Amino acid sequence: MGDANSALETAYELNKLLDCGLDKESLSICVALIENGVSPEALAEVVTRLRKQAADVAAQAAAGGTGGGR
């Protein structure tokens, strides 16, 4: 278990250096998904799309919109 924690800590430090914006829990989930066969490229695309959607919803909310539409 120590090796796994060490690897996660190293990945988290790299994540911070590259300004990826993932917290430790999110990074841990991403690593687990990849270890279970999820394509890293597909996962990166999903994370990117979710971040864009979250930013769009936040912008709509700031502008007084409901954020419920597409």
Short mmCIF file of N, CA, C and O in Angstrom, two decimals:
data_model
loop_
_atom_site.label_atom_id
_atom_site.label_comp_id
_atom_site.label_asym_id
_atom_site.label_seq_id
_atom_site.Cartn_x
_atom_site.Cartn_y
_atom_site.Cartn_z
N MET A 1 0.83 -1.19 0.00
CA MET A 1 0.00 0.00 0.00
C MET A 1 0.87 1.25 0.00
O MET A 1 0.48 2.27 -0.52
N GLY A 2 2.07 1.16 0.58
CA GLY A 2 2.98 2.31 0.61
C GLY A 2 3.42 2.73 -0.77
O GLY A 2 3.54 3.92 -1.04
N ASP A 3 3.65 1.74 -1.65
CA ASP A 3 4.04 2.05 -3.01
C ASP A 3 2.93 2.77 -3.76
O ASP A 3 3.17 3.70 -4.52
N ALA A 4 1.70 2.34 -3.53
CA ALA A 4 0.55 2.98 -4.18
C ALA A 4 0.40 4.41 -3.71
O ALA A 4 0.14 5.32 -4.52
N ASN A 5 0.56 4.64 -2.40
CA ASN A 5 0.46 6.00 -1.88
C ASN A 5 1.59 6.86 -2.41
O ASN A 5 1.37 8.04 -2.75
N SER A 6 2.79 6.30 -2.49
CA SER A 6 3.93 7.03 -3.01
C SER A 6 3.71 7.40 -4.48
O SER A 6 4.00 8.53 -4.89
N ALA A 7 3.18 6.46 -5.26
CA ALA A 7 2.91 6.72 -6.67
C ALA A 7 1.84 7.80 -6.83
O ALA A 7 1.96 8.68 -7.68
N LEU A 8 0.81 7.73 -5.98
CA LEU A 8 -0.25 8.74 -6.05
C LEU A 8 0.29 10.11 -5.66
O LEU A 8 -0.05 11.11 -6.29
N GLU A 9 1.13 10.16 -4.63
CA GLU A 9 1.73 11.43 -4.22
C GLU A 9 2.59 12.02 -5.35
O GLU A 9 2.55 13.22 -5.62
N THR A 10 3.34 11.15 -6.02
CA THR A 10 4.17 11.60 -7.15
C THR A 10 3.29 12.11 -8.28
O THR A 10 3.56 13.17 -8.86
N ALA A 11 2.23 11.37 -8.59
CA ALA A 11 1.30 11.80 -9.64
C ALA A 11 0.64 13.13 -9.26
O ALA A 11 0.44 14.00 -10.11
N TYR A 12 0.32 13.29 -7.98
CA TYR A 12 -0.31 14.54 -7.53
C TYR A 12 0.65 15.71 -7.66
O TYR A 12 0.25 16.80 -8.08
N GLU A 13 1.91 15.50 -7.32
CA GLU A 13 2.91 16.57 -7.47
C GLU A 13 3.06 16.95 -8.95
O GLU A 13 3.14 18.13 -9.28
N LEU A 14 3.08 15.95 -9.82
CA LEU A 14 3.15 16.22 -11.26
C LEU A 14 1.90 16.96 -11.73
O LEU A 14 1.98 17.92 -12.50
N ASN A 15 0.76 16.56 -11.23
CA ASN A 15 -0.51 17.22 -11.52
C ASN A 15 -0.44 18.71 -11.14
O ASN A 15 -0.88 19.57 -11.90
N LYS A 16 0.14 19.00 -9.98
CA LYS A 16 0.27 20.40 -9.55
C LYS A 16 1.25 21.16 -10.43
O LYS A 16 0.99 22.31 -10.81
N LEU A 17 2.38 20.53 -10.76
CA LEU A 17 3.38 21.19 -11.60
C LEU A 17 2.82 21.53 -12.98
O LEU A 17 3.14 22.56 -13.56
N LEU A 18 1.99 20.64 -13.50
CA LEU A 18 1.40 20.86 -14.83
C LEU A 18 0.10 21.66 -14.77
O LEU A 18 -0.51 21.91 -15.80
N ASP A 19 -0.30 22.05 -13.55
CA ASP A 19 -1.51 22.83 -13.34
C ASP A 19 -2.74 22.16 -13.96
O ASP A 19 -3.52 22.79 -14.67
N CYS A 20 -2.89 20.87 -13.66
CA CYS A 20 -4.03 20.10 -14.19
C CYS A 20 -5.32 20.40 -13.44
O CYS A 20 -6.40 20.18 -13.98
N GLY A 21 -5.20 20.85 -12.20
CA GLY A 21 -6.38 21.24 -11.45
C GLY A 21 -7.15 20.11 -10.80
O GLY A 21 -8.30 20.30 -10.40
N LEU A 22 -6.56 18.93 -10.69
CA LEU A 22 -7.24 17.82 -10.04
C LEU A 22 -6.85 17.78 -8.56
O LEU A 22 -5.68 17.94 -8.23
N ASP A 23 -7.85 17.57 -7.70
CA ASP A 23 -7.52 17.35 -6.30
C ASP A 23 -7.11 15.89 -6.14
O ASP A 23 -7.20 15.09 -7.07
N LYS A 24 -6.63 15.53 -4.94
CA LYS A 24 -6.13 14.16 -4.74
C LYS A 24 -7.21 13.11 -4.96
O LYS A 24 -6.94 12.05 -5.54
N GLU A 25 -8.42 13.39 -4.51
CA GLU A 25 -9.49 12.42 -4.69
C GLU A 25 -9.82 12.21 -6.17
O GLU A 25 -9.96 11.08 -6.63
N SER A 26 -9.92 13.30 -6.92
CA SER A 26 -10.21 13.20 -8.35
C SER A 26 -9.09 12.47 -9.08
O SER A 26 -9.35 11.63 -9.95
N LEU A 27 -7.86 12.79 -8.74
CA LEU A 27 -6.71 12.13 -9.35
C LEU A 27 -6.73 10.63 -9.04
O LEU A 27 -6.51 9.79 -9.92
N SER A 28 -7.04 10.29 -7.79
CA SER A 28 -7.11 8.89 -7.39
C SER A 28 -8.18 8.15 -8.18
O SER A 28 -7.97 7.01 -8.62
N ILE A 29 -9.32 8.79 -8.39
CA ILE A 29 -10.40 8.18 -9.17
C ILE A 29 -9.96 7.98 -10.61
O ILE A 29 -10.18 6.91 -11.19
N CYS A 30 -9.31 8.97 -11.18
CA CYS A 30 -8.83 8.86 -12.56
C CYS A 30 -7.82 7.72 -12.70
O CYS A 30 -7.88 6.93 -13.65
N VAL A 31 -6.89 7.63 -11.77
CA VAL A 31 -5.89 6.55 -11.80
C VAL A 31 -6.59 5.19 -11.70
O VAL A 31 -6.27 4.27 -12.46
N ALA A 32 -7.56 5.07 -10.80
CA ALA A 32 -8.28 3.80 -10.65
C ALA A 32 -9.03 3.44 -11.94
O ALA A 32 -9.03 2.28 -12.35
N LEU A 33 -9.64 4.42 -12.57
CA LEU A 33 -10.35 4.16 -13.82
C LEU A 33 -9.39 3.66 -14.90
O LEU A 33 -9.68 2.70 -15.62
N ILE A 34 -8.24 4.31 -15.01
CA ILE A 34 -7.24 3.90 -16.00
C ILE A 34 -6.71 2.50 -15.69
O ILE A 34 -6.56 1.67 -16.59
N GLU A 35 -6.46 2.22 -14.41
CA GLU A 35 -6.00 0.89 -14.01
C GLU A 35 -7.04 -0.18 -14.33
O GLU A 35 -6.69 -1.34 -14.52
N ASN A 36 -8.30 0.20 -14.40
CA ASN A 36 -9.37 -0.74 -14.71
C ASN A 36 -9.76 -0.74 -16.18
O ASN A 36 -10.82 -1.25 -16.54
N GLY A 37 -8.91 -0.17 -17.02
CA GLY A 37 -9.09 -0.30 -18.45
C GLY A 37 -9.67 0.87 -19.20
O GLY A 37 -9.83 0.81 -20.42
N VAL A 38 -10.01 1.96 -18.51
CA VAL A 38 -10.54 3.13 -19.21
C VAL A 38 -9.40 3.78 -20.01
O VAL A 38 -8.28 3.90 -19.52
N SER A 39 -9.70 4.17 -21.21
CA SER A 39 -8.71 4.83 -22.06
C SER A 39 -8.34 6.18 -21.46
O SER A 39 -9.22 7.01 -21.19
N PRO A 40 -7.04 6.44 -21.26
CA PRO A 40 -6.63 7.75 -20.72
C PRO A 40 -7.09 8.92 -21.60
O PRO A 40 -7.48 9.96 -21.09
N GLU A 41 -7.05 8.72 -22.92
CA GLU A 41 -7.47 9.78 -23.83
C GLU A 41 -8.96 10.07 -23.68
O GLU A 41 -9.38 11.22 -23.67
N ALA A 42 -9.76 9.00 -23.58
CA ALA A 42 -11.20 9.18 -23.40
C ALA A 42 -11.50 9.84 -22.06
O ALA A 42 -12.36 10.73 -21.98
N LEU A 43 -10.80 9.43 -21.03
CA LEU A 43 -10.99 10.03 -19.70
C LEU A 43 -10.64 11.52 -19.73
O LEU A 43 -11.37 12.34 -19.18
N ALA A 44 -9.54 11.86 -20.38
CA ALA A 44 -9.14 13.27 -20.49
C ALA A 44 -10.21 14.07 -21.22
O ALA A 44 -10.53 15.20 -20.83
N GLU A 45 -10.80 13.49 -22.26
CA GLU A 45 -11.86 14.18 -23.01
C GLU A 45 -13.09 14.41 -22.12
O GLU A 45 -13.67 15.49 -22.14
N VAL A 46 -13.46 13.42 -21.34
CA VAL A 46 -14.62 13.55 -20.46
C VAL A 46 -14.36 14.63 -19.40
O VAL A 46 -15.22 15.48 -19.15
N VAL A 47 -13.17 14.61 -18.80
CA VAL A 47 -12.84 15.61 -17.79
C VAL A 47 -12.88 17.01 -18.41
O VAL A 47 -13.44 17.95 -17.82
N THR A 48 -12.33 17.15 -19.60
CA THR A 48 -12.33 18.45 -20.28
C THR A 48 -13.75 18.92 -20.55
O THR A 48 -14.09 20.09 -20.30
N ARG A 49 -14.60 18.03 -21.04
CA ARG A 49 -15.99 18.41 -21.33
C ARG A 49 -16.76 18.76 -20.05
O ARG A 49 -17.53 19.72 -20.04
N LEU A 50 -16.54 17.99 -18.99
CA LEU A 50 -17.22 18.30 -17.72
C LEU A 50 -16.79 19.65 -17.18
O LEU A 50 -17.62 20.42 -16.67
N ARG A 51 -15.51 19.96 -17.29
CA ARG A 51 -15.03 21.27 -16.82
C ARG A 51 -15.65 22.39 -17.64
O ARG A 51 -16.04 23.42 -17.10
N LYS A 52 -15.76 22.19 -18.96
CA LYS A 52 -16.37 23.22 -19.80
C LYS A 52 -17.84 23.41 -19.44
O LYS A 52 -18.30 24.54 -19.32
N GLN A 53 -18.55 22.31 -19.24
CA GLN A 53 -19.96 22.41 -18.86
C GLN A 53 -20.12 23.11 -17.52
O GLN A 53 -21.02 23.93 -17.35
N ALA A 54 -19.26 22.79 -16.57
CA ALA A 54 -19.33 23.43 -15.26
C ALA A 54 -19.07 24.93 -15.38
O ALA A 54 -19.75 25.74 -14.73
N ALA A 55 -18.10 25.30 -16.22
CA ALA A 55 -17.81 26.71 -16.42
C ALA A 55 -18.98 27.42 -17.10
O ALA A 55 -19.33 28.55 -16.74
N ASP A 56 -19.62 26.74 -18.06
CA ASP A 56 -20.78 27.33 -18.73
C ASP A 56 -21.93 27.54 -17.76
O ASP A 56 -22.59 28.58 -17.78
N VAL A 57 -22.18 26.56 -16.90
CA VAL A 57 -23.26 26.68 -15.91
C VAL A 57 -22.95 27.81 -14.94
O VAL A 57 -23.83 28.61 -14.61
N ALA A 58 -21.71 27.90 -14.50
CA ALA A 58 -21.32 28.98 -13.57
C ALA A 58 -21.49 30.33 -14.24
O ALA A 58 -21.95 31.28 -13.60
N ALA A 59 -21.13 30.43 -15.52
CA ALA A 59 -21.28 31.70 -16.23
C ALA A 59 -22.75 32.07 -16.38
O ALA A 59 -23.14 33.24 -16.23
N GLN A 60 -23.60 31.07 -16.67
CA GLN A 60 -25.03 31.33 -16.77
C GLN A 60 -25.60 31.78 -15.44
O GLN A 60 -26.43 32.69 -15.39
N ALA A 61 -25.18 31.14 -14.37
CA ALA A 61 -25.66 31.50 -13.05
C ALA A 61 -25.23 32.92 -12.68
O ALA A 61 -26.00 33.68 -12.12
N ALA A 62 -24.01 33.26 -13.04
CA ALA A 62 -23.50 34.60 -12.75
C ALA A 62 -24.25 35.66 -13.56
O ALA A 62 -24.43 36.79 -13.11
N ALA A 63 -24.72 35.25 -14.75
CA ALA A 63 -25.46 36.18 -15.60
C ALA A 63 -26.94 36.20 -15.26
O ALA A 63 -27.72 36.89 -15.92
N GLY A 64 -27.34 35.40 -14.29
CA GLY A 64 -28.74 35.39 -13.87
C GLY A 64 -29.59 34.37 -14.58
O GLY A 64 -30.80 34.36 -14.43
N GLY A 65 -28.95 33.48 -15.36
CA GLY A 65 -29.70 32.42 -16.04
C GLY A 65 -30.02 31.28 -15.10
O GLY A 65 -29.55 31.23 -13.96
N THR A 66 -30.81 30.34 -15.59
CA THR A 66 -31.18 29.21 -14.75
C THR A 66 -30.16 28.10 -14.80
O THR A 66 -30.06 27.31 -13.88
N GLY A 67 -29.41 27.99 -15.90
CA GLY A 67 -28.40 26.94 -16.02
C GLY A 67 -28.98 25.59 -16.32
O GLY A 67 -28.26 24.60 -16.35
N GLY A 68 -30.27 25.50 -16.56
CA GLY A 68 -30.90 24.21 -16.78
C GLY A 68 -30.98 23.78 -18.23
O GLY A 68 -31.21 22.63 -18.53
N GLY A 69 -30.76 24.69 -19.16
CA GLY A 69 -30.89 24.36 -20.58
C GLY A 69 -29.60 23.92 -21.18
O GLY A 69 -28.55 23.95 -20.57
N ARG A 70 -29.67 23.45 -22.43
CA ARG A 70 -28.45 23.04 -23.15
C ARG A 70 -28.22 23.95 -24.31
O ARG A 70 -28.98 24.46 -24.94
#
